[in-house]
Short mmCIF file of C-alpha atoms in Angstrom, two decimals:
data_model
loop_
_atom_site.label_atom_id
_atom_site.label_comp_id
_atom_site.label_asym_id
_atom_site.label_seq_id
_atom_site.Cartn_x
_atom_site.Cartn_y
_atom_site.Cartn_z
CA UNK A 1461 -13.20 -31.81 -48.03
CA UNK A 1462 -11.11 -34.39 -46.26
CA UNK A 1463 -8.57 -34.19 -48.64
CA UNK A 1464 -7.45 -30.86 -47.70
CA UNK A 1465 -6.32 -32.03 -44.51
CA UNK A 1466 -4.25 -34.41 -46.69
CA UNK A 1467 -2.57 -31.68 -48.82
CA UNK A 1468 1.19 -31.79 -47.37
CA UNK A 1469 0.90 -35.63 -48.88
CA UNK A 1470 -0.62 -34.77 -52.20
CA UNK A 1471 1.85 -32.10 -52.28
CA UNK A 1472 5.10 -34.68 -51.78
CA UNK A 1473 2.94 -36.80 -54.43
CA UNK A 1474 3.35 -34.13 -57.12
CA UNK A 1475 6.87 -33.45 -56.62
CA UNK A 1476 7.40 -36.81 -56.53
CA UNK A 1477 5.57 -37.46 -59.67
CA UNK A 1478 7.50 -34.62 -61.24
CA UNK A 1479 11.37 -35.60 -59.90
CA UNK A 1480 11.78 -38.89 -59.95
CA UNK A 1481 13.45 -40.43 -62.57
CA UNK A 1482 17.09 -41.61 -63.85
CA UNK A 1483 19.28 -37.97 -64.16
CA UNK A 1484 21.43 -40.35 -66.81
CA UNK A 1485 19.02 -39.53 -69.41
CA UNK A 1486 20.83 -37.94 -72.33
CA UNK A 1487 18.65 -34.59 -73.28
CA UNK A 1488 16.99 -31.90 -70.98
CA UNK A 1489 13.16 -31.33 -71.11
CA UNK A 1490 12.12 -28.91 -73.13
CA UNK A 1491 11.46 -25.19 -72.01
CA UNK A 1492 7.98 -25.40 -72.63
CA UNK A 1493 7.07 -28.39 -71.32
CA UNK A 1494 8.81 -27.68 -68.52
CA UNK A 1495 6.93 -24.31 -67.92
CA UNK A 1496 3.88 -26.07 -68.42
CA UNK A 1497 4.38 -28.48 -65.84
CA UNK A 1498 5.51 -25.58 -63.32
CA UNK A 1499 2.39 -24.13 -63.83
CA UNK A 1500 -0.20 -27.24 -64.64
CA UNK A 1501 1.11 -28.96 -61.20
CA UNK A 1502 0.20 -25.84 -59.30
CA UNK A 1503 4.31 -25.40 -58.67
CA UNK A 1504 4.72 -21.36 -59.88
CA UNK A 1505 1.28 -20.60 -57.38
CA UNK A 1506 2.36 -22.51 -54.38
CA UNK A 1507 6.38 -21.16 -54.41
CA UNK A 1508 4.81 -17.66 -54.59
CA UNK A 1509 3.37 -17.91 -51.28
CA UNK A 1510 6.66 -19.81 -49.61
CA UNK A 1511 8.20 -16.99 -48.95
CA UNK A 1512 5.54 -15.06 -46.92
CA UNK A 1513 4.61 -17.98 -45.04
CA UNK A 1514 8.21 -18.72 -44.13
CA UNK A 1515 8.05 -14.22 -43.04
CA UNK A 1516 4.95 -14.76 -40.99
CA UNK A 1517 6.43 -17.91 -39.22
CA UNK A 1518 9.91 -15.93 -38.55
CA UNK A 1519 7.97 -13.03 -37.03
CA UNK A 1520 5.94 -15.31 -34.48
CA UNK A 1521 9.23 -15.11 -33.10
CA UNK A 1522 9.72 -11.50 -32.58
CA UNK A 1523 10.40 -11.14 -28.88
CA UNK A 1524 12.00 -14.61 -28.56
CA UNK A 1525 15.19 -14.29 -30.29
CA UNK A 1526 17.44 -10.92 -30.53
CA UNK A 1527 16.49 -8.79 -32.78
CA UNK A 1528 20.03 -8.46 -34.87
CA UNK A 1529 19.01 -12.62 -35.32
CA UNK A 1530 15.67 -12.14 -36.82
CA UNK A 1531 16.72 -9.40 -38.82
CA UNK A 1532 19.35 -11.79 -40.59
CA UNK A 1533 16.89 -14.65 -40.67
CA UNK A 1534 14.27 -12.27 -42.24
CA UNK A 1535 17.19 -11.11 -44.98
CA UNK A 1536 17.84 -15.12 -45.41
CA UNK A 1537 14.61 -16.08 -45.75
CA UNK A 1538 14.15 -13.01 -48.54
CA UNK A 1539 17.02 -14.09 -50.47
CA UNK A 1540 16.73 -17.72 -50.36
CA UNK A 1541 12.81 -18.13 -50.58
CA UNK A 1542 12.34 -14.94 -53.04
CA UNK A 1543 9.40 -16.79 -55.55
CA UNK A 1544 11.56 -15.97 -58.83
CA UNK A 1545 14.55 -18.12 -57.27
CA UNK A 1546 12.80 -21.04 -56.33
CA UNK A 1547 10.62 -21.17 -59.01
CA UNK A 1548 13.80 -20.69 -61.44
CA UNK A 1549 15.94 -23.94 -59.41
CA UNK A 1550 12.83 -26.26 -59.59
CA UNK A 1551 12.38 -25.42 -63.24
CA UNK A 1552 15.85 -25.70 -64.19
CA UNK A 1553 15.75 -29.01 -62.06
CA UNK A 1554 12.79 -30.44 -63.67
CA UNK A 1555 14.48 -29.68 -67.12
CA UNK A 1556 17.39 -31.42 -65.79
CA UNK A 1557 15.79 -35.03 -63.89
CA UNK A 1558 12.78 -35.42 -65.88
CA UNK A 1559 12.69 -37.43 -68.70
CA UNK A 1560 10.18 -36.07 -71.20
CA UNK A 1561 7.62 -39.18 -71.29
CA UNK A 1562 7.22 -38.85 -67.50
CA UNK A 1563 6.58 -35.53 -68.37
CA UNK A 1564 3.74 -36.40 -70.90
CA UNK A 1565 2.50 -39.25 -68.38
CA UNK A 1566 2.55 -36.12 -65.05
CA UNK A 1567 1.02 -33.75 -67.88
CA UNK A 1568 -1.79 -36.29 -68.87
CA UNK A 1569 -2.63 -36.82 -65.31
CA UNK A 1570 -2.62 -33.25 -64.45
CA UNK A 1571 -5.05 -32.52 -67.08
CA UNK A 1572 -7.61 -35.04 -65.60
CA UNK A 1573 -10.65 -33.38 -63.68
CA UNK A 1574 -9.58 -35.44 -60.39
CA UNK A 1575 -5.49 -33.73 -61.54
CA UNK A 1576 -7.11 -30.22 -61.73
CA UNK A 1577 -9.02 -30.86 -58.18
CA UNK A 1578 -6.02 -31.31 -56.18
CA UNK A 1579 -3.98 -28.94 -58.03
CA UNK A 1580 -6.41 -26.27 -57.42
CA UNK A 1581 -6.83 -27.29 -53.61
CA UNK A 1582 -3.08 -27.49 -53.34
CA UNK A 1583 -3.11 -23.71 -54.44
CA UNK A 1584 -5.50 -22.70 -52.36
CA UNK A 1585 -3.95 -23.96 -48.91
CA UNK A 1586 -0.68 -22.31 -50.24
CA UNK A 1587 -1.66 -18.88 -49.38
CA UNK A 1588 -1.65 -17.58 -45.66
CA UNK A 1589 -5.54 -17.81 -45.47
CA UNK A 1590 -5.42 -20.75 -47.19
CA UNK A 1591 -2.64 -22.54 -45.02
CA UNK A 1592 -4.91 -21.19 -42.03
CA UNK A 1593 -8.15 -22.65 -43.06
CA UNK A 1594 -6.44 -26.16 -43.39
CA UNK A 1595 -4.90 -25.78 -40.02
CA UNK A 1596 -8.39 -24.68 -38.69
CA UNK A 1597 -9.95 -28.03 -40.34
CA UNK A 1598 -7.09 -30.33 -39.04
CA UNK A 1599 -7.69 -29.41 -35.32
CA UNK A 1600 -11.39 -29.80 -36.04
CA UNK A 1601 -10.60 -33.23 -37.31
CA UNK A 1602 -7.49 -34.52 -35.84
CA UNK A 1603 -7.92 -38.17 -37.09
CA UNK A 1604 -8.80 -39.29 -40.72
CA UNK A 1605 -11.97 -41.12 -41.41
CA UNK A 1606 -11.62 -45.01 -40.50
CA UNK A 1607 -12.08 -45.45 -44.01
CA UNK A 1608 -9.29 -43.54 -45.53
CA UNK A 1609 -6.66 -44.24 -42.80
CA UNK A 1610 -5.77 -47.42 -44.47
CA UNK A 1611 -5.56 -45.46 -47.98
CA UNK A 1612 -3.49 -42.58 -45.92
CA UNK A 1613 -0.98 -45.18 -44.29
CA UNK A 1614 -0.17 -46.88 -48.32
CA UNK A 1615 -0.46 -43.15 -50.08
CA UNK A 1616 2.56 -42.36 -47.26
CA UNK A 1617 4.29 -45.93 -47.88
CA UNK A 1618 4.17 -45.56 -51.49
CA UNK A 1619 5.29 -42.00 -51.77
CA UNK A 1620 8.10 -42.23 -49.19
CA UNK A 1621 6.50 -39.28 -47.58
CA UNK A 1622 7.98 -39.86 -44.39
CA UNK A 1623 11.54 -39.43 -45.87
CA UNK A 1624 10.84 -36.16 -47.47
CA UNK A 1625 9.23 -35.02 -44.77
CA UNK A 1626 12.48 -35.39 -42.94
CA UNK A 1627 14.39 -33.82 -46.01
CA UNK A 1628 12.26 -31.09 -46.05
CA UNK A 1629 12.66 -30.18 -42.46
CA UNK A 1630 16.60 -30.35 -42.35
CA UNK A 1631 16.64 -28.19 -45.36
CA UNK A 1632 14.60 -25.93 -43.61
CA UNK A 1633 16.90 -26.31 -40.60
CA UNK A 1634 19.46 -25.44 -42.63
CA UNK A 1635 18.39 -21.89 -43.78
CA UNK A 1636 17.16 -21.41 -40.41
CA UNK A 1637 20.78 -22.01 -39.22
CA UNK A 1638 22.21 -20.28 -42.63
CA UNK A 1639 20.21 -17.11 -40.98
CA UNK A 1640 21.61 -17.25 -38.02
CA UNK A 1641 25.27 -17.66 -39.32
CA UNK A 1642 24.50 -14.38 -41.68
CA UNK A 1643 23.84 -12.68 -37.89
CA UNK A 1644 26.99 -13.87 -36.59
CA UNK A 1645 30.34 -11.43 -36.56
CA UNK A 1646 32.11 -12.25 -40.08
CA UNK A 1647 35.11 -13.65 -38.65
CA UNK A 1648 32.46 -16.31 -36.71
CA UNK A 1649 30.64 -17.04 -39.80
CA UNK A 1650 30.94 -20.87 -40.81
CA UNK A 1651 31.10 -22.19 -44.37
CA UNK A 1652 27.68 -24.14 -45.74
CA UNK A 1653 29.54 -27.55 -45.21
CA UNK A 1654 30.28 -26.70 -41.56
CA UNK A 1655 26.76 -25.79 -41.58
CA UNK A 1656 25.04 -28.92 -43.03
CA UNK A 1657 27.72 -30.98 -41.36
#
């Protein structure tokens, strides 16, 4: 199962696989297409679970920060990580940047036994126990095999995972410090540009 500990990657793979392309392109993908992908790339299970994990992390917390802050960071987080929203903006963004043969050529791959594998291990480490199992095998095995550290360093090359890595944690900086603006007196409350600035 050293794959699992490789799941974060796989994960940037598939949205990868799924958002890049020219957003020139002159018609949006169709609804069910769309849909399918949300569901075929494991998308719809693993923004289900983003929520509560982002909740559990928050209250590790509790104790550290005043409690009027993680109150508004807990209402953030609710509101901007509810499963319904995300899975809504990634669908309607998918519909929007991906051109319908990528679609067919994501779709065809996805439907391959080796496409279903990682799909259904991407699900499974999207749940709490799931995210905690992975952990759990990581510190166990800290360093990939000598064999697949080669394959690791061109999978990250290739997919640019080191950039949205970085995207992904200054968006989540952001609604961390979106949270903590919500906490602030109303008259103190910054705009999102101030905030992103």
């Amino acid at each position: 199962m050293n794959i699992k500990r490789y799941r974060h990657y796989l994960n940037i793979l598939g949205m990868l696989l799924l958002m890049v392309t020219s957003s020139l392109h002159a018609e949006m993908l169709d609804d069910q297409i769309a849909g399918r992908l949300m569901q075929a790339s494991g998308l719809n299970t693993q923004l289900e679970g983003m929520q509560l994990q982002m909740l559990q992390g928050i209250k590790q917390q509790e104790g550290k920060i005043p409690g009027h802050v993680l109150a508004a960071l807990k209402q953030t987080i609710s509101e901007e990580y509810a499963p319904e929203r995300m899975k809504q903006a990634v669908y309607q963004r998918l519909r929007k940047n991906l051109e319908a043969q990528n679609a067919a050529q994501v779709l065809q791959w996805l439907d391959t036994p080796l496409g279903q594998r990682i799909t259904a291990m991407e699900e499974d480490v999207s749940t709490p126990e799931g995210a905690q199992a992975m952990m759990a095998y990581m510190q166990k095995n800290p360093t990939p095999d000598a064999g697949r550290k080669p394959l690791l360093e061109q999978f990250i090359a290739a997919s640019h995972a080191t950039r949205m890595a970085v995207d992904t944690a200054i968006m989540m900086g952001f609604g961390v410090a979106r949270g903590l603006n919500a906490s602030m007196p109303e008259a103190e409350r910054v705009d999102d540009d101030a905030l992103f600035a």
